Each structure stands twice: as C-alpha cells, then as structure tokens.
Short mmCIF file of N, CA, C and O in Angstrom, two decimals:
data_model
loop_
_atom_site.label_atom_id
_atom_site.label_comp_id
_atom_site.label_asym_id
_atom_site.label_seq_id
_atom_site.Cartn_x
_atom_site.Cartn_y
_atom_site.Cartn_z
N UNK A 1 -100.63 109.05 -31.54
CA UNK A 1 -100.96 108.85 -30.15
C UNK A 1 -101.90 109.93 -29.64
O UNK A 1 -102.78 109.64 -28.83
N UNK A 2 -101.75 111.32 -30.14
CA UNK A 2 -102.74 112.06 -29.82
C UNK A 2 -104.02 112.09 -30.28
O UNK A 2 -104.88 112.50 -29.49
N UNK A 3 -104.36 111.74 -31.38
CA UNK A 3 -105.72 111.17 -31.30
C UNK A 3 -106.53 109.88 -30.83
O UNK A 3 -107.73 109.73 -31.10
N UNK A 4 -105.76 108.97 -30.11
CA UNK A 4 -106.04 108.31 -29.34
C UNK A 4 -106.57 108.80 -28.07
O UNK A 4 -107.66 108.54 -27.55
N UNK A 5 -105.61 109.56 -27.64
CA UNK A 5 -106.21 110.28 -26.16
C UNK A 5 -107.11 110.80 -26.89
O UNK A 5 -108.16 110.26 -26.54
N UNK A 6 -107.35 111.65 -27.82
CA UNK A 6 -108.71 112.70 -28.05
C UNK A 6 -109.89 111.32 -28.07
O UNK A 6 -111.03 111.69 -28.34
N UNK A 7 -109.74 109.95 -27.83
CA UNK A 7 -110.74 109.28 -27.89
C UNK A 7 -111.17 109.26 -30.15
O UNK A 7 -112.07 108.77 -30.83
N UNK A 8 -110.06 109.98 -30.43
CA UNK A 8 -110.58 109.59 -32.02
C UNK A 8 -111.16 108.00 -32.90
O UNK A 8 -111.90 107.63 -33.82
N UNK A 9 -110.41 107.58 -32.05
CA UNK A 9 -110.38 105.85 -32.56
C UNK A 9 -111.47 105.51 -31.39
O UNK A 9 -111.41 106.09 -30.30
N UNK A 10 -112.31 104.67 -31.64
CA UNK A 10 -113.52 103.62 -30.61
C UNK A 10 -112.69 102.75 -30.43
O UNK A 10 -111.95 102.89 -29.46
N UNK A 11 -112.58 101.87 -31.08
CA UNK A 11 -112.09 100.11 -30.71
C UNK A 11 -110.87 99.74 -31.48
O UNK A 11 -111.04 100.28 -32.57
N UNK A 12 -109.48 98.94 -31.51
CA UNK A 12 -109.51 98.24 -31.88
C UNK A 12 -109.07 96.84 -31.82
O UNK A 12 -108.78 96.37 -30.71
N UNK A 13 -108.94 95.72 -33.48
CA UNK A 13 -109.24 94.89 -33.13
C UNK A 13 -108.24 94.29 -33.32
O UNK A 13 -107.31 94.83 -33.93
N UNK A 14 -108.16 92.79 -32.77
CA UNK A 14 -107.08 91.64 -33.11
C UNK A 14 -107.33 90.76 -34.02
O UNK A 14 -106.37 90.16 -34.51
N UNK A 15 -108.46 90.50 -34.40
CA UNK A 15 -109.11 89.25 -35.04
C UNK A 15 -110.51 89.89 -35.28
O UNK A 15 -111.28 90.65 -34.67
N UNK A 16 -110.45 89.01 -36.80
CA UNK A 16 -112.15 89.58 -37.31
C UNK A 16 -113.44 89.39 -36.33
O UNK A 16 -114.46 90.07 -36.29
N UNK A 17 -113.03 88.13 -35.48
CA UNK A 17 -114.42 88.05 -34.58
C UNK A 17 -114.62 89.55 -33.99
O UNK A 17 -115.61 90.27 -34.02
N UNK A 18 -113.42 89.75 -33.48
CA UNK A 18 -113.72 91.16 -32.56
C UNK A 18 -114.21 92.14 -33.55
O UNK A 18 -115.20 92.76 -33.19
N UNK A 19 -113.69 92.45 -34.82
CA UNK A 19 -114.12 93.49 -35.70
C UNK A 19 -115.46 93.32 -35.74
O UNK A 19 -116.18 94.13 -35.16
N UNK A 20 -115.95 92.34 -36.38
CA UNK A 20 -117.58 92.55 -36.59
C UNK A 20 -118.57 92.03 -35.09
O UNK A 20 -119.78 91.82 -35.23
N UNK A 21 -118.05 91.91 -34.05
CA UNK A 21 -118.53 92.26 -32.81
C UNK A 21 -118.76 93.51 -32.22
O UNK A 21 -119.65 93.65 -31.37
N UNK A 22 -117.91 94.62 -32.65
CA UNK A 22 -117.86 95.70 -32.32
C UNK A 22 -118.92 96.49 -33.20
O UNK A 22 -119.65 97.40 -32.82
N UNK A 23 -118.80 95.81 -34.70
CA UNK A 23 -120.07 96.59 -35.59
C UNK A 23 -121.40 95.86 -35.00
O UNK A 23 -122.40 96.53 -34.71
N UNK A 24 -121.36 94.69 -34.85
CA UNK A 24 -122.76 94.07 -33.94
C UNK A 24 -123.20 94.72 -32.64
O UNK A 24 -124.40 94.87 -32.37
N UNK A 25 -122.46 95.02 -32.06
CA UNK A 25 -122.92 95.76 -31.07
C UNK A 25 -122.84 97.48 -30.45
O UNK A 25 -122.60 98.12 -29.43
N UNK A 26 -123.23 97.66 -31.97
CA UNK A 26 -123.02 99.50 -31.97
C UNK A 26 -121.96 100.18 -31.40
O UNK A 26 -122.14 101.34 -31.02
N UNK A 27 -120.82 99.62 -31.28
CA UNK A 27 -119.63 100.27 -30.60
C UNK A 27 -118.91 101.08 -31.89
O UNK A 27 -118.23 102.09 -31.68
N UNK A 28 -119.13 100.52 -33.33
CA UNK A 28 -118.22 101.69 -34.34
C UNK A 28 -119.30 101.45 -35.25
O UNK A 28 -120.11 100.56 -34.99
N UNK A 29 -119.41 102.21 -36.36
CA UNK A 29 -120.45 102.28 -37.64
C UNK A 29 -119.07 102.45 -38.71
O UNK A 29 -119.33 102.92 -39.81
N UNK A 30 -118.01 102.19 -38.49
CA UNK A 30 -117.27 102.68 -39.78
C UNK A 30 -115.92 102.19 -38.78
O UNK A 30 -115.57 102.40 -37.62
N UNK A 31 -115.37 101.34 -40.07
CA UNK A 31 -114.34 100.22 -39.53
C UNK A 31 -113.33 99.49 -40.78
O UNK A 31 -113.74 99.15 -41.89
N UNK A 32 -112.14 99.39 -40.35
CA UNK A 32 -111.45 98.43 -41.12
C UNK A 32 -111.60 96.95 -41.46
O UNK A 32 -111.21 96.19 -40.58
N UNK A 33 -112.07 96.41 -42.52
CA UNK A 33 -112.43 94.83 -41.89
C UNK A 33 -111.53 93.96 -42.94
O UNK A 33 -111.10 94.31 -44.04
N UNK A 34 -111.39 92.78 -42.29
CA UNK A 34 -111.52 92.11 -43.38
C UNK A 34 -112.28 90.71 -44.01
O UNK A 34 -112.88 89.87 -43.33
N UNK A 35 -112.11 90.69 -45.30
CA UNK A 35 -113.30 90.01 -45.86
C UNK A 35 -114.00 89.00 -44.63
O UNK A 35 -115.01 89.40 -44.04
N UNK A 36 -113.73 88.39 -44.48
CA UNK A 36 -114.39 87.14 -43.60
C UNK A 36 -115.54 88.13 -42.55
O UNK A 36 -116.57 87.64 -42.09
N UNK A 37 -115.25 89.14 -42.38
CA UNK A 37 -115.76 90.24 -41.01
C UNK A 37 -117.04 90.55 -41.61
O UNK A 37 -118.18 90.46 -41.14
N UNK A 38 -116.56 91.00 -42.93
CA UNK A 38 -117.65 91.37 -43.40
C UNK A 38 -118.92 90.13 -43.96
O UNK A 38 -120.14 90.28 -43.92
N UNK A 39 -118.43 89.35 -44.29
CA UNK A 39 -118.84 88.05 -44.69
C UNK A 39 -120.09 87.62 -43.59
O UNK A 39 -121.30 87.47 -43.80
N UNK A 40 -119.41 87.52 -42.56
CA UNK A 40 -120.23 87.17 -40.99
C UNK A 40 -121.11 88.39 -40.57
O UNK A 40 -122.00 88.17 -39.74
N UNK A 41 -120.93 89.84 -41.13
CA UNK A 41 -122.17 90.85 -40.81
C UNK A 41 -123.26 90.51 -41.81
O UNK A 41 -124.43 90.38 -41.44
N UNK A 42 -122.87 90.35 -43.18
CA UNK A 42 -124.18 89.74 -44.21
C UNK A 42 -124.80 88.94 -43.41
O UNK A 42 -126.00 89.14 -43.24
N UNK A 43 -124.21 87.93 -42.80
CA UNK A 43 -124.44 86.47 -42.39
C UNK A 43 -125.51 86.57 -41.19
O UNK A 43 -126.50 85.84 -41.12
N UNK A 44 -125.14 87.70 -40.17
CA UNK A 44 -126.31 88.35 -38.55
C UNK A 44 -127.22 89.80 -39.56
O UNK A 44 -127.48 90.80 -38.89
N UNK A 45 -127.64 89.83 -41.06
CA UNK A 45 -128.73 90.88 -41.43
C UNK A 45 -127.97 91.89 -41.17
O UNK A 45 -128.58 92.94 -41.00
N UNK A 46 -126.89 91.93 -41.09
CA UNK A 46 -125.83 93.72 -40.31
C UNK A 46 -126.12 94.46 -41.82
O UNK A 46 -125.55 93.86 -42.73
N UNK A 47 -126.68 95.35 -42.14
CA UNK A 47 -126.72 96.44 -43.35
C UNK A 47 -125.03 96.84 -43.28
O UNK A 47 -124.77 97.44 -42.24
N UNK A 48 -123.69 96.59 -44.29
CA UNK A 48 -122.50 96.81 -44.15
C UNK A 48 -121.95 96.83 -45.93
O UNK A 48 -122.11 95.80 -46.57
N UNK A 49 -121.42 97.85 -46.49
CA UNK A 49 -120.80 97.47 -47.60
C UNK A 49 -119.61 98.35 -47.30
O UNK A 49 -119.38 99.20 -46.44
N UNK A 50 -118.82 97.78 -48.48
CA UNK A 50 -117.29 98.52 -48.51
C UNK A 50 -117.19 100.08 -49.60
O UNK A 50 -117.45 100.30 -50.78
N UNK A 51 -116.74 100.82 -48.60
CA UNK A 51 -116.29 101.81 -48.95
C UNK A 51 -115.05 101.80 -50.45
O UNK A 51 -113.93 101.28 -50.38
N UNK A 52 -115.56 102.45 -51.60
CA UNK A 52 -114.90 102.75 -52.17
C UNK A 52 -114.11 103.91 -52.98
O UNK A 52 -113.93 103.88 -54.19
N UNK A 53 -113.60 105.04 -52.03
CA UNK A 53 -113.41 106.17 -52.41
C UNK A 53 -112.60 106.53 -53.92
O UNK A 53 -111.75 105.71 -54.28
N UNK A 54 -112.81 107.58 -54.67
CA UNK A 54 -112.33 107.76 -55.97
C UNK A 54 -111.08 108.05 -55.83
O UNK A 54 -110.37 108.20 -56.83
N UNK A 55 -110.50 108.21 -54.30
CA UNK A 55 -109.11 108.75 -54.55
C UNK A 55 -108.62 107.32 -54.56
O UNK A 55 -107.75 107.31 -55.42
N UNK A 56 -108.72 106.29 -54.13
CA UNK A 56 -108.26 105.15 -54.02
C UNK A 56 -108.27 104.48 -52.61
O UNK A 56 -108.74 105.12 -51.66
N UNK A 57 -107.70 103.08 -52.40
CA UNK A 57 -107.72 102.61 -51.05
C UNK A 57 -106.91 101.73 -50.96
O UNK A 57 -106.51 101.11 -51.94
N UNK A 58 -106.51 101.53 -49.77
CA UNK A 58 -105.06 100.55 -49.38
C UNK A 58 -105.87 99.09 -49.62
O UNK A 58 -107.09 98.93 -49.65
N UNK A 59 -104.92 98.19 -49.78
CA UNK A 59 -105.34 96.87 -50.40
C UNK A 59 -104.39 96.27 -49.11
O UNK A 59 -103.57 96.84 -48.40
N UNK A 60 -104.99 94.55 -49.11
CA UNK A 60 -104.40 93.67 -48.12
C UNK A 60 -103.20 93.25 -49.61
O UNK A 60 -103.27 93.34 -50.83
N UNK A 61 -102.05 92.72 -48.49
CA UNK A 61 -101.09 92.54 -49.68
C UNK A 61 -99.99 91.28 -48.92
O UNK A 61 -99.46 91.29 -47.81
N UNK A 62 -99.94 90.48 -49.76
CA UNK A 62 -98.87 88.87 -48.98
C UNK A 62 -97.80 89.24 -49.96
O UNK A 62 -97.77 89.25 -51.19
N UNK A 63 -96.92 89.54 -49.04
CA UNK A 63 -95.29 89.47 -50.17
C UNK A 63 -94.51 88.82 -49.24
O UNK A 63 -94.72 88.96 -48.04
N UNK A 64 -93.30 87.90 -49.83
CA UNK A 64 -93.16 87.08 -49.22
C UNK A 64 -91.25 87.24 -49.79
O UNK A 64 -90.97 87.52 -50.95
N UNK A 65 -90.63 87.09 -49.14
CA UNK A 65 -89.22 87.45 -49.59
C UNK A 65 -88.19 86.54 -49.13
O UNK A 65 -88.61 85.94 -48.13
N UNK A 66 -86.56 86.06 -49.56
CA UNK A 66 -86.08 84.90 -48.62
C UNK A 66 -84.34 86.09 -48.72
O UNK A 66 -83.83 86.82 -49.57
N UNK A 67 -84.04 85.73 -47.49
CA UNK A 67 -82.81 86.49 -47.33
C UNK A 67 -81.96 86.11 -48.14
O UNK A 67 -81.99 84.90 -48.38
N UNK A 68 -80.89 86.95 -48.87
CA UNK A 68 -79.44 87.10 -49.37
C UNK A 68 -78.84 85.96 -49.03
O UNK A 68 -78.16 85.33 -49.84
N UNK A 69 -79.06 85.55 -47.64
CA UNK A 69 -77.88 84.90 -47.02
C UNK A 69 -78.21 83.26 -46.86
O UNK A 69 -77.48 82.37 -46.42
N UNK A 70 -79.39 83.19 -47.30
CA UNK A 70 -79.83 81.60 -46.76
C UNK A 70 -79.52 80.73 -48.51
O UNK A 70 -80.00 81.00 -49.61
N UNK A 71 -78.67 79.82 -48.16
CA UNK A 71 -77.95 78.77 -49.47
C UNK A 71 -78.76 77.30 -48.90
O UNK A 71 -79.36 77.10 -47.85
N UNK A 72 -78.45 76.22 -50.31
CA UNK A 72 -78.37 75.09 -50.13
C UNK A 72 -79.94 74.72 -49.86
O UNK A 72 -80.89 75.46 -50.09
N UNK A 73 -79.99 73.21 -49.23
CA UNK A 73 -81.24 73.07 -48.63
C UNK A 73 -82.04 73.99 -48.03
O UNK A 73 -83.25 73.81 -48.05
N UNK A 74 -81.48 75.13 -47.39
CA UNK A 74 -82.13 75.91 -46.88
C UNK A 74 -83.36 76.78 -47.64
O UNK A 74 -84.52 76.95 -47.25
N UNK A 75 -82.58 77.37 -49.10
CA UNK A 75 -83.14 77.99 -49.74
C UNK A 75 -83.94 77.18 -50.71
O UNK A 75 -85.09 77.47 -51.04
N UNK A 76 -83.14 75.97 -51.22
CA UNK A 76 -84.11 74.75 -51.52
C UNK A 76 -85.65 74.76 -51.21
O UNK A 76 -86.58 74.75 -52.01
N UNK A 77 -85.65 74.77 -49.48
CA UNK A 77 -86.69 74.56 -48.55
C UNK A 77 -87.79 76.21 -48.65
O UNK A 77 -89.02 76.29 -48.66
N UNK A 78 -87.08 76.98 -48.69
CA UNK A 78 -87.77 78.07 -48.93
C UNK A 78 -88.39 78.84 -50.55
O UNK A 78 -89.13 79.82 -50.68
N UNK A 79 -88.00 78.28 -51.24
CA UNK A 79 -88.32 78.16 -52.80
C UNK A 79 -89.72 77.34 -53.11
O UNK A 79 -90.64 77.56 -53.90
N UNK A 80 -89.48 76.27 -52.11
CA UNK A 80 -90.40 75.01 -52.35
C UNK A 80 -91.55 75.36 -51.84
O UNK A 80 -92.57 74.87 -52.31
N UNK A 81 -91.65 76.58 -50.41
CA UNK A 81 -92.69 76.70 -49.99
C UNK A 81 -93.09 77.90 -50.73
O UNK A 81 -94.22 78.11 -51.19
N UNK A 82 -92.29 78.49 -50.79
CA UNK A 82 -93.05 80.33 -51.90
C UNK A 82 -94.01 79.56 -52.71
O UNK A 82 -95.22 79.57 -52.50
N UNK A 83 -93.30 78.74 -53.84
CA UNK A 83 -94.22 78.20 -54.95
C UNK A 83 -95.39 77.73 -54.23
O UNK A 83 -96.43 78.34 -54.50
N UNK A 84 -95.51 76.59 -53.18
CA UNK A 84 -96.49 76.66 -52.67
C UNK A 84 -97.86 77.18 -52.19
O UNK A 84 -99.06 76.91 -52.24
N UNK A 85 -96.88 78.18 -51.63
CA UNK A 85 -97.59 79.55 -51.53
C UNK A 85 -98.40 80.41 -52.74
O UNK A 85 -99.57 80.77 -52.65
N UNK A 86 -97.98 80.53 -53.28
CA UNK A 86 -98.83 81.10 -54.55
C UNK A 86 -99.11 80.37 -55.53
O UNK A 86 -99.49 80.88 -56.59
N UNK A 87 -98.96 78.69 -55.31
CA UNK A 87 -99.57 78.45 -56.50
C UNK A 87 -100.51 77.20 -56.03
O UNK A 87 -101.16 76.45 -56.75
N UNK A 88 -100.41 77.18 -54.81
CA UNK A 88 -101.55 75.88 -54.28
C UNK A 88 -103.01 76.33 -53.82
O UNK A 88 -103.90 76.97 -54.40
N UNK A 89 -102.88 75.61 -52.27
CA UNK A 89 -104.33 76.32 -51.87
C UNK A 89 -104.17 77.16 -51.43
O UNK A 89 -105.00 77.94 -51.89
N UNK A 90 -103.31 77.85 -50.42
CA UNK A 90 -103.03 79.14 -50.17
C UNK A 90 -103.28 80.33 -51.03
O UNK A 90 -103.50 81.42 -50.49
N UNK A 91 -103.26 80.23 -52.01
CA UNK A 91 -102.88 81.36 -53.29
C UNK A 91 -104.63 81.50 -53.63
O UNK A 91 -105.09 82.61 -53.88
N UNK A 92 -105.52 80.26 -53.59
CA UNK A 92 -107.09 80.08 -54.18
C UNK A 92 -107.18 80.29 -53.21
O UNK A 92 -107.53 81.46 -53.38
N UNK A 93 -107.19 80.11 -51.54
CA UNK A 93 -108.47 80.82 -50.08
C UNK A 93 -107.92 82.37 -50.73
O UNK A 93 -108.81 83.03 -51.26
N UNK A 94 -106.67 82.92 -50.72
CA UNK A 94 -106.46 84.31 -50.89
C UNK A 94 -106.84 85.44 -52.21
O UNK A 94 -107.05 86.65 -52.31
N UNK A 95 -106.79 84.15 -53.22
CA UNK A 95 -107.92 85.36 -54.40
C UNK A 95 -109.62 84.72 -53.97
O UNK A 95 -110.43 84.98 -54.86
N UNK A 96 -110.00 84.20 -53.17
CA UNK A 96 -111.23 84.04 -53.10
C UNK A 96 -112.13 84.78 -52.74
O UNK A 96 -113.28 84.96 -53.16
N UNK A 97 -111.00 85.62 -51.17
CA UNK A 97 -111.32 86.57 -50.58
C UNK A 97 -110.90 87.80 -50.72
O UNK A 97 -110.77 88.72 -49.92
N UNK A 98 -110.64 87.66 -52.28
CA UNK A 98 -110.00 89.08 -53.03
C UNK A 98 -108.37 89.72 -52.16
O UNK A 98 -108.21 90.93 -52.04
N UNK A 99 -107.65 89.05 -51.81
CA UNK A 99 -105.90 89.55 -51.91
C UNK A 99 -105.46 88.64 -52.76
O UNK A 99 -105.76 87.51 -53.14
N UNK A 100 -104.49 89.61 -53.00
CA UNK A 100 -103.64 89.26 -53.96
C UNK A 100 -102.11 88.60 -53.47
O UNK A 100 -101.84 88.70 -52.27
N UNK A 101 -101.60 88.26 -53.92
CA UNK A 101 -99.51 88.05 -53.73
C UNK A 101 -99.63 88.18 -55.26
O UNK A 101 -100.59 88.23 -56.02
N UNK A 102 -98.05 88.24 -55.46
CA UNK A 102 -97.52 88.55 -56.27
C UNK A 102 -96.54 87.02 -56.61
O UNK A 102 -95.87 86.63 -55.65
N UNK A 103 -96.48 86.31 -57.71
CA UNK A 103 -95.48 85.49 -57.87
C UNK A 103 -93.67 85.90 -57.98
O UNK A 103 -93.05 86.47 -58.88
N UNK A 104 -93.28 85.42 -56.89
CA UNK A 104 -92.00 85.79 -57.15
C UNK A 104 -91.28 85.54 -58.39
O UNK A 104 -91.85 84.72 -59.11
N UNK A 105 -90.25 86.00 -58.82
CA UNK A 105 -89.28 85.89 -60.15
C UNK A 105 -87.83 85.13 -59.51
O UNK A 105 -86.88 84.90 -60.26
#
C-alpha cells in the first residue's frame, strides 16, 4: 500500500483492453500483460516485446481442484468438466496463447 501512495504503480488494469490502452496512450512503458494485450499492440504498430529476465518469471497458471466433500453425480459432474477442461477446446485456446494447466490424476 505504500508504494501506491508513493504513486509507484501508474495504472491498473481489469481487462486486457484497458492494459494495452494504457500502453497506447503513453500512460505506462512497462506493464503486466497478457497474451491477447500484447497481440492487439503488434496489431496498432505499438514497438512491445516480453521481458525475459535470467532470474526467471511468474507464468499464468489454470489449476483446477474439486473438494473432499462433493460425492455421486456431483463429482460425476465435476470430473466430466476437468477432463473437458484440459482436454477439449479450452485446453487448445490456452496452449495457443502459451498457459499451461496441468492434467489432473
């Protein structure tokens, strides 16, 4: 919170429109994005690549988990969609745009 008041942070965002609005209109030069954000600055000539530092960098990540406590159809119903989830179209838009999930066991 205190570097907020120091004004450390410029903007931020809710949705990629706003992210690469804010790089469109000179409000930050250095920003969290994600893919699609960046996708749409190629897209308006925006000069933008991703930072890749040698110490490493946080990754977008879908993990997806079902409670202890849910039986029967319930968990039925929630089994049916995990697989879904990682093995339909959901799983191909998300390695397209480089994240990953993990297949559950």
């Amino acid at each position: 919170m205190n570097l907020k008041r120091q004004q450390h942070f410029r903007a931020f965002w809710s949705n990629q429109d706003q992210a690469s609005s804010d790089m469109v209109r000179g409000r930050v030069g250095i920003e969290s994005l994600w893919s699609p954000a960046m996708t749409d600055l190629k897209k308006r000539n925006i000069k933008v690549r991703m930072a890749a530092p040698t110490e490493g960098y946080r990754a977008w990540y879908g993990g997806m988990s079902i409670s202890r406590h849910v039986k029967g159809r319930t968990l039925d119903a929630a089994y049916d969609y995990l697989n879904w989830w990682v093995s339909g179209w959901p799983g191909a838009v998300m390695a397209r745009q480089g994240y990953y999930i993990s297949a559950q066991n």
